[in-house]
Amino acid sequence: MWNSPVGVKTVHFWAPVMKWALVIAGISDLSRPAEKLSLTQNGALTATGAIWTRWCLIITPKNYLLAAVNFFLGCVGIVQVGRIYNYHRSLEESPAEAAKSMEHEVIDSAKEVVAKTEAAVKKST
């Protein structure tokens, strides 16, 4: 294990060990009310978990420890996005209206990121 390509002397070991903090933080958010959760943050955690789980299984050497932490990160994100969706659905008349309100939240967040990026580019030029 000590001289393994994914052993304790490499980033292949320490990156997943440190990334468990994100999973633990996501699990601790299960106690928070759904109205205080961020859809964009949990959507990003879900996407990150899915993308990097796949990546860990196609690289050489395969990193099963990193794949496991990313899988659980995606699972926590999916649960939280489901909680947010159910919260919005309980406020609205129908599931379609809940999805619409979530859509507006994501669009507003994306516009805010674009505006900040454009401001940073203008500032640097």
XYZ file of N, CA and C in Angstrom:
375
model
N 0.821 -1.197 0.000
C 0.000 0.000 0.000
C 0.867 1.264 0.000
N 1.993 1.235 0.697
C 2.831 2.420 0.814
C 3.379 2.871 -0.538
N 3.815 1.928 -1.379
C 4.393 2.273 -2.674
C 3.415 2.094 -3.826
N 2.155 1.945 -3.538
C 1.125 1.795 -4.567
C 0.957 3.105 -5.344
N 0.547 3.021 -6.639
C 0.316 4.252 -7.406
C -0.845 5.089 -6.858
N -1.681 4.485 -6.012
C -2.768 5.236 -5.369
C -2.627 5.174 -3.850
N -1.403 5.014 -3.379
C -1.146 4.857 -1.948
C -1.145 6.170 -1.181
N -0.806 6.069 0.098
C -0.891 7.218 0.999
C 0.130 8.317 0.697
N 1.090 8.055 -0.148
C 2.065 9.083 -0.509
C 1.605 9.911 -1.706
N 0.403 9.679 -2.213
C -0.033 10.344 -3.441
C -1.299 11.159 -3.227
N -1.558 12.041 -4.191
C -2.790 12.832 -4.179
C -4.008 11.936 -4.416
N -3.782 10.776 -5.038
C -4.886 9.841 -5.279
C -5.484 9.334 -3.970
N -4.722 9.407 -2.906
C -5.230 9.016 -1.591
C -5.777 10.222 -0.829
N -5.015 11.307 -0.789
C -5.376 12.442 0.065
C -6.526 13.276 -0.488
N -6.683 13.358 -1.802
C -7.805 14.127 -2.364
C -9.153 13.562 -1.916
N -9.382 12.244 -2.041
C -10.671 11.737 -1.573
C -10.852 11.832 -0.064
N -9.762 11.678 0.674
C -9.878 11.784 2.133
C -10.377 13.181 2.505
N -9.822 14.209 1.882
C -10.246 15.578 2.177
C -11.635 15.876 1.611
N -11.982 15.242 0.497
C -13.278 15.513 -0.136
C -14.443 14.960 0.680
N -14.165 14.033 1.592
C -15.235 13.530 2.458
C -15.833 14.655 3.288
N -15.092 15.740 3.496
C -15.632 16.887 4.240
C -16.851 17.465 3.525
N -16.839 17.474 2.183
C -18.006 17.947 1.431
C -19.204 17.037 1.639
N -18.960 15.736 1.663
C -20.056 14.787 1.884
C -20.624 14.976 3.289
N -19.753 15.118 4.266
C -20.210 15.312 5.649
C -20.995 16.619 5.773
N -20.527 17.676 5.100
C -21.259 18.951 5.129
C -22.631 18.797 4.482
N -22.700 18.047 3.384
C -23.990 17.809 2.734
C -24.936 17.019 3.611
N -24.393 16.036 4.318
C -25.225 15.244 5.228
C -25.710 16.114 6.383
N -24.856 16.996 6.875
C -25.285 17.876 7.974
C -26.360 18.854 7.509
N -26.382 19.169 6.214
C -27.432 20.047 5.682
C -28.803 19.372 5.656
N -28.848 18.067 5.866
C -30.147 17.383 5.917
C -30.989 17.892 7.080
N -30.346 18.456 8.090
C -31.088 18.982 9.236
C -31.560 20.420 9.004
N -31.077 21.065 7.956
C -31.496 22.438 7.661
C -32.848 22.434 6.965
N -33.646 23.483 7.165
C -34.920 23.582 6.446
C -34.668 23.716 4.942
N -35.546 23.134 4.148
C -35.359 23.122 2.695
C -35.347 24.521 2.095
N -36.064 25.466 2.711
C -36.096 26.822 2.143
C -34.760 27.542 2.283
N -33.871 27.041 3.114
C -32.561 27.666 3.291
C -31.472 26.997 2.457
N -31.829 25.977 1.688
C -30.850 25.281 0.861
C -30.716 25.974 -0.489
N -29.529 25.917 -1.057
C -29.265 26.521 -2.359
C -29.408 25.469 -3.457
N -30.299 25.749 -4.402
C -30.491 24.825 -5.519
C -29.246 24.769 -6.393
N -28.641 25.921 -6.666
C -27.462 25.922 -7.535
C -26.290 25.188 -6.890
N -26.103 25.373 -5.603
C -25.006 24.689 -4.911
C -25.222 23.183 -4.925
N -26.421 22.742 -4.600
C -26.683 21.307 -4.559
C -26.747 20.701 -5.954
N -27.179 21.481 -6.934
C -27.120 21.012 -8.316
C -25.681 20.816 -8.767
N -24.818 21.743 -8.364
C -23.396 21.625 -8.699
C -22.769 20.412 -8.019
N -23.136 20.162 -6.763
C -22.613 18.978 -6.068
C -23.067 17.693 -6.761
N -24.317 17.679 -7.210
C -24.837 16.504 -7.916
C -24.065 16.273 -9.210
N -23.912 17.336 -10.002
C -23.198 17.211 -11.277
C -21.739 16.823 -11.055
N -21.096 17.447 -10.082
C -19.705 17.125 -9.763
C -19.562 15.663 -9.378
N -20.465 15.203 -8.525
C -20.413 13.807 -8.102
C -20.539 12.846 -9.271
N -21.486 13.127 -10.169
C -21.705 12.232 -11.313
C -20.522 12.249 -12.281
N -20.062 13.438 -12.619
C -18.972 13.565 -13.597
C -17.686 12.929 -13.079
N -17.303 13.259 -11.854
C -16.030 12.770 -11.330
C -16.074 11.299 -10.940
N -17.257 10.773 -10.611
C -17.347 9.326 -10.373
C -16.988 8.581 -11.649
N -17.548 9.032 -12.762
C -17.252 8.394 -14.046
C -15.763 8.537 -14.387
N -15.223 9.726 -14.183
C -13.825 9.974 -14.512
C -12.897 9.069 -13.716
N -13.204 8.853 -12.442
C -12.354 8.024 -11.575
C -12.295 6.577 -12.040
N -13.309 6.161 -12.771
C -13.352 4.771 -13.211
C -12.736 4.565 -14.591
N -12.393 5.661 -15.289
C -11.776 5.492 -16.605
C -10.301 5.889 -16.626
N -9.818 6.543 -15.559
C -8.406 6.921 -15.523
C -7.548 5.710 -15.171
N -6.250 5.848 -15.399
C -5.302 4.820 -15.001
C -4.323 5.443 -14.033
N -4.158 4.914 -12.860
C -4.852 3.767 -12.275
C -6.243 4.181 -11.794
N -7.170 3.233 -11.839
C -8.523 3.500 -11.361
C -8.456 3.888 -9.888
N -9.221 4.898 -9.525
C -9.194 5.386 -8.149
C -10.565 5.140 -7.528
N -10.717 3.984 -6.919
C -12.006 3.599 -6.349
C -12.356 4.413 -5.105
N -11.361 4.853 -4.358
C -11.624 5.679 -3.180
C -12.219 7.028 -3.599
N -11.656 7.646 -4.626
C -12.185 8.910 -5.133
C -13.545 8.706 -5.795
N -13.719 7.576 -6.481
C -15.025 7.284 -7.084
C -16.095 7.146 -6.011
N -15.757 6.513 -4.896
C -16.733 6.330 -3.814
C -17.145 7.662 -3.210
N -16.185 8.533 -2.935
C -16.532 9.822 -2.329
C -17.357 10.663 -3.297
N -17.034 10.621 -4.584
C -17.814 11.378 -5.561
C -19.214 10.804 -5.729
N -19.344 9.485 -5.661
C -20.661 8.857 -5.740
C -21.544 9.330 -4.590
N -20.994 9.316 -3.376
C -21.779 9.757 -2.224
C -22.050 11.259 -2.271
N -21.139 12.032 -2.828
C -21.374 13.461 -3.001
C -22.562 13.688 -3.937
N -22.608 12.925 -5.033
C -23.742 13.014 -5.950
C -25.042 12.588 -5.299
N -24.982 11.537 -4.490
C -26.191 11.062 -3.793
C -26.723 12.112 -2.825
N -25.832 12.738 -2.067
C -26.255 13.790 -1.136
C -26.869 14.952 -1.918
N -26.257 15.312 -3.040
C -26.795 16.392 -3.867
C -28.173 16.073 -4.409
N -28.375 14.830 -4.857
C -29.684 14.427 -5.381
C -30.747 14.510 -4.292
N -30.421 14.044 -3.106
C -31.377 14.105 -1.990
C -31.741 15.555 -1.683
N -30.742 16.430 -1.658
C -31.011 17.831 -1.330
C -31.819 18.523 -2.431
N -31.514 18.242 -3.691
C -32.299 18.815 -4.790
C -33.740 18.316 -4.702
N -33.919 17.056 -4.345
C -35.273 16.521 -4.144
C -36.005 17.234 -3.017
N -35.300 17.518 -1.938
C -35.915 18.256 -0.821
C -36.320 19.662 -1.255
N -35.458 20.320 -2.027
C -35.768 21.670 -2.508
C -36.981 21.625 -3.432
N -37.014 20.647 -4.336
C -38.143 20.505 -5.259
C -39.440 20.271 -4.485
N -39.403 19.380 -3.503
C -40.609 19.108 -2.706
C -41.056 20.344 -1.932
N -40.109 21.129 -1.455
C -40.462 22.362 -0.752
C -41.176 23.325 -1.695
N -40.602 23.542 -2.893
C -41.235 24.435 -3.863
C -42.595 23.899 -4.291
N -42.684 22.594 -4.411
C -43.955 21.979 -4.801
C -45.019 22.189 -3.723
N -44.617 22.156 -2.455
C -45.588 22.362 -1.379
C -46.093 23.805 -1.347
N -45.308 24.736 -1.864
C -45.724 26.137 -1.903
C -46.626 26.443 -3.093
N -46.474 25.696 -4.150
C -47.193 25.967 -5.394
C -48.388 25.033 -5.537
N -49.175 25.305 -6.560
C -50.361 24.494 -6.826
C -50.003 23.146 -7.463
N -49.018 23.156 -8.362
C -48.729 21.935 -9.115
C -47.218 21.722 -9.229
N -46.818 20.493 -9.581
C -45.388 20.233 -9.788
C -44.784 21.089 -10.904
N -45.584 21.408 -11.934
C -45.079 22.233 -13.035
C -44.726 23.635 -12.545
N -45.554 24.197 -11.666
C -45.273 25.525 -11.126
C -44.037 25.496 -10.231
N -43.865 24.415 -9.483
C -42.679 24.278 -8.634
C -41.418 24.227 -9.489
N -41.485 23.472 -10.584
C -40.336 23.388 -11.485
C -40.048 24.746 -12.109
N -41.095 25.500 -12.442
C -40.920 26.835 -13.015
C -40.214 27.763 -12.031
N -40.617 27.721 -10.754
C -39.983 28.606 -9.775
C -38.519 28.220 -9.566
N -38.231 26.923 -9.610
C -36.837 26.487 -9.497
C -36.049 26.928 -10.728
N -36.703 26.892 -11.898
C -36.051 27.313 -13.134
C -35.656 28.788 -13.041
N -36.553 29.611 -12.522
C -36.250 31.037 -12.381
C -35.091 31.261 -11.413
N -35.022 30.474 -10.359
C -33.924 30.602 -9.397
C -32.585 30.294 -10.062
N -32.553 29.248 -10.880
C -31.317 28.875 -11.572
C -30.934 29.938 -12.595
N -31.917 30.446 -13.346
C -31.638 31.471 -14.355
C -31.107 32.741 -13.699
N -31.720 33.144 -12.601
C -31.251 34.342 -11.895
C -29.823 34.164 -11.391
N -29.506 32.990 -10.877
C -28.142 32.723 -10.407
C -27.149 32.771 -11.561
N -27.539 32.212 -12.710
C -26.655 32.213 -13.875
C -26.421 33.639 -14.372
N -27.475 34.457 -14.398
C -27.319 35.848 -14.830
C -26.394 36.612 -13.886
N -26.493 36.329 -12.607
C -25.633 36.985 -11.625
C -24.168 36.612 -11.854
N -23.919 35.343 -12.147
C -22.548 34.892 -12.410
C -22.010 35.555 -13.673
N -22.835 35.643 -14.721
C -22.409 36.280 -15.970
C -22.078 37.750 -15.723
N -22.927 38.438 -14.971
C -22.683 39.855 -14.690
C -21.377 40.045 -13.920
N -21.130 39.195 -12.933
C -19.889 39.302 -12.163
C -18.673 39.017 -13.040
N -18.802 38.040 -13.925
C -17.698 37.695 -14.825
C -17.405 38.843 -15.775
N -18.462 39.427 -16.360
C -18.268 40.550 -17.277
C -17.634 41.738 -16.558
N -18.058 41.993 -15.332
C -17.480 43.099 -14.562
C -16.000 42.847 -14.281
N -15.653 41.614 -13.973
C -14.254 41.278 -13.704
C -13.404 41.425 -14.959
N -13.963 41.038 -16.116
C -13.230 41.159 -17.377
C -13.017 42.630 -17.714
N -14.056 43.442 -17.551
C -13.925 44.877 -17.835
C -12.909 45.529 -16.905
N -12.904 45.092 -15.659
C -11.986 45.653 -14.674
C -10.535 45.310 -15.014
N -10.317 44.112 -15.551
C -8.948 43.675 -15.836
C -8.412 44.233 -17.149
N -9.301 44.756 -18.011
C -8.813 45.287 -19.297
C -8.656 46.773 -19.285
